[in-house]
Amino acid sequence: MFKQTRYRLALLFSLVFFVLINGLGATLYFSTENRLYSQTDRVLENEMNGLEGWVKRQIRREFPFRPMRLMTVLHWDAEGKLVLQIPRENVDDKLPSLLKEAGVNRAFVNVTVEGAEYRLLTRDLAEGRLQIAYNLEPERNVLNNLLVMIATGSLVSILIALLTGLFLAARALIPIRKAWEQQQQFVSDASHELRTPLSVLQIHLERLFRHPERTIEQESEKIAVMIDETRRMSKMVGDLLTLARSDASGVKLHESAIALPELVARAAGDFAELSRMRGIRLETYADEAVTMVGDSGYLHQLLVILLDNALRYTREGTITIRTAAEGNYVLLRIEDTGIGIGKDDLPRIFDRFYRADKVRGRGDGGTGLGLSIAKWIVEAHHGTIRAESEEGEGTVIEVRLPMERHARPAAFRRE
């Protein structure tokens, strides 16, 4: 598919490039031709004005001057008889009669005689007809040489257009190919992830139908498993919908001024009881002066995702949340003393559905979408997110977001 698309794009690029090059060449040729003819017409007009004045004053057998090189002057009397021709030598015998027939009063016309092209100006007078013909050989040589150059450039442009088209098509398809591969992987992963809870639900429902005589209490364990899988599937569908909207740019942020310490305290409060049950200390160090502009709902979701990940992979120790102002940005750091992430897995933890074998097991209830959503929320706020981790020593997630600061930053304080 991509190979055919590449060739089609290359053909389209080549066609556009070829048309542009030849369009410029045609414009150059015709503009040069128009300029040369205009110069010739001005010379003929000036010569004609001088000759017309002389003829009206006095008619002689010979003009008192000779016209410029490559120019032929013809004077016909009122009866149509050739009175004067200058020069007489080196002029084709057919030229006078052909020029007389082609002449139109006060109009410039081109006449071809025996392969030679002339620019003719005719003026009808009471004393007869006066004509000046200019041999366009120098101008035609210039135009012919220019035409050869344009034709050669046109042939060369075909090769250049094809090579350039192939190169540009390959470059243009890189993000498309990447997006296609990501979409294919996303569909495959989503299908796989949704298939698991559906299979669990199907198995347990079939078991319930096999034993219709049993009570709810007797089947409570199976029902609890189905409820957990339903919740997990519901969460996954919600995450998928969020990512789909983000890909389609269909999510609009509702921005307002946010006191970040309050937002952090609220998110930490949601996990306080769970962390105490697991014997994990949850500490917050917040800069009271930090105020930023953003969507409070999505920023709260960001904190929940990061804290949920930290708590899920920390068996004992401490989870620390730090916020501080740095220039025009707010720095948010979430540190844990959990199991950490391997060096090979660290660069991919923000990929959708990615699970490191030691970090993201299916039994932990994760879907592999949380950090992808976290990354989207950060980027939607024009910020950056990165992770530092050593396997067995813990993980640090650092987020930098644009902020609006109303006061000078204070030191960290412990709550």
XYZ file of C-alpha atoms in Angstrom, residues 2 5-7 9-10 13 163-179:
24
model
C 2.709 2.481 0.995
C 1.179 5.577 -2.496
C 4.822 6.602 -2.680
C 4.861 6.218 -6.462
C 2.939 10.977 -4.614
C 6.214 10.948 -6.552
C 5.276 15.917 -7.089
C 14.189 12.060 -8.114
C 12.834 14.957 -6.066
C 9.340 13.449 -6.151
C 10.574 10.095 -4.863
C 12.560 11.797 -2.109
C 9.721 14.083 -1.014
C 7.194 11.256 -1.191
C 9.400 9.088 1.027
C 9.790 11.933 3.523
C 6.064 12.700 3.479
C 5.174 9.076 4.148
C 7.393 8.743 7.227
C 4.863 10.246 9.697
C 1.986 8.561 7.848
C 3.679 5.179 8.050
C 4.497 5.750 11.702
C 0.909 6.770 12.469
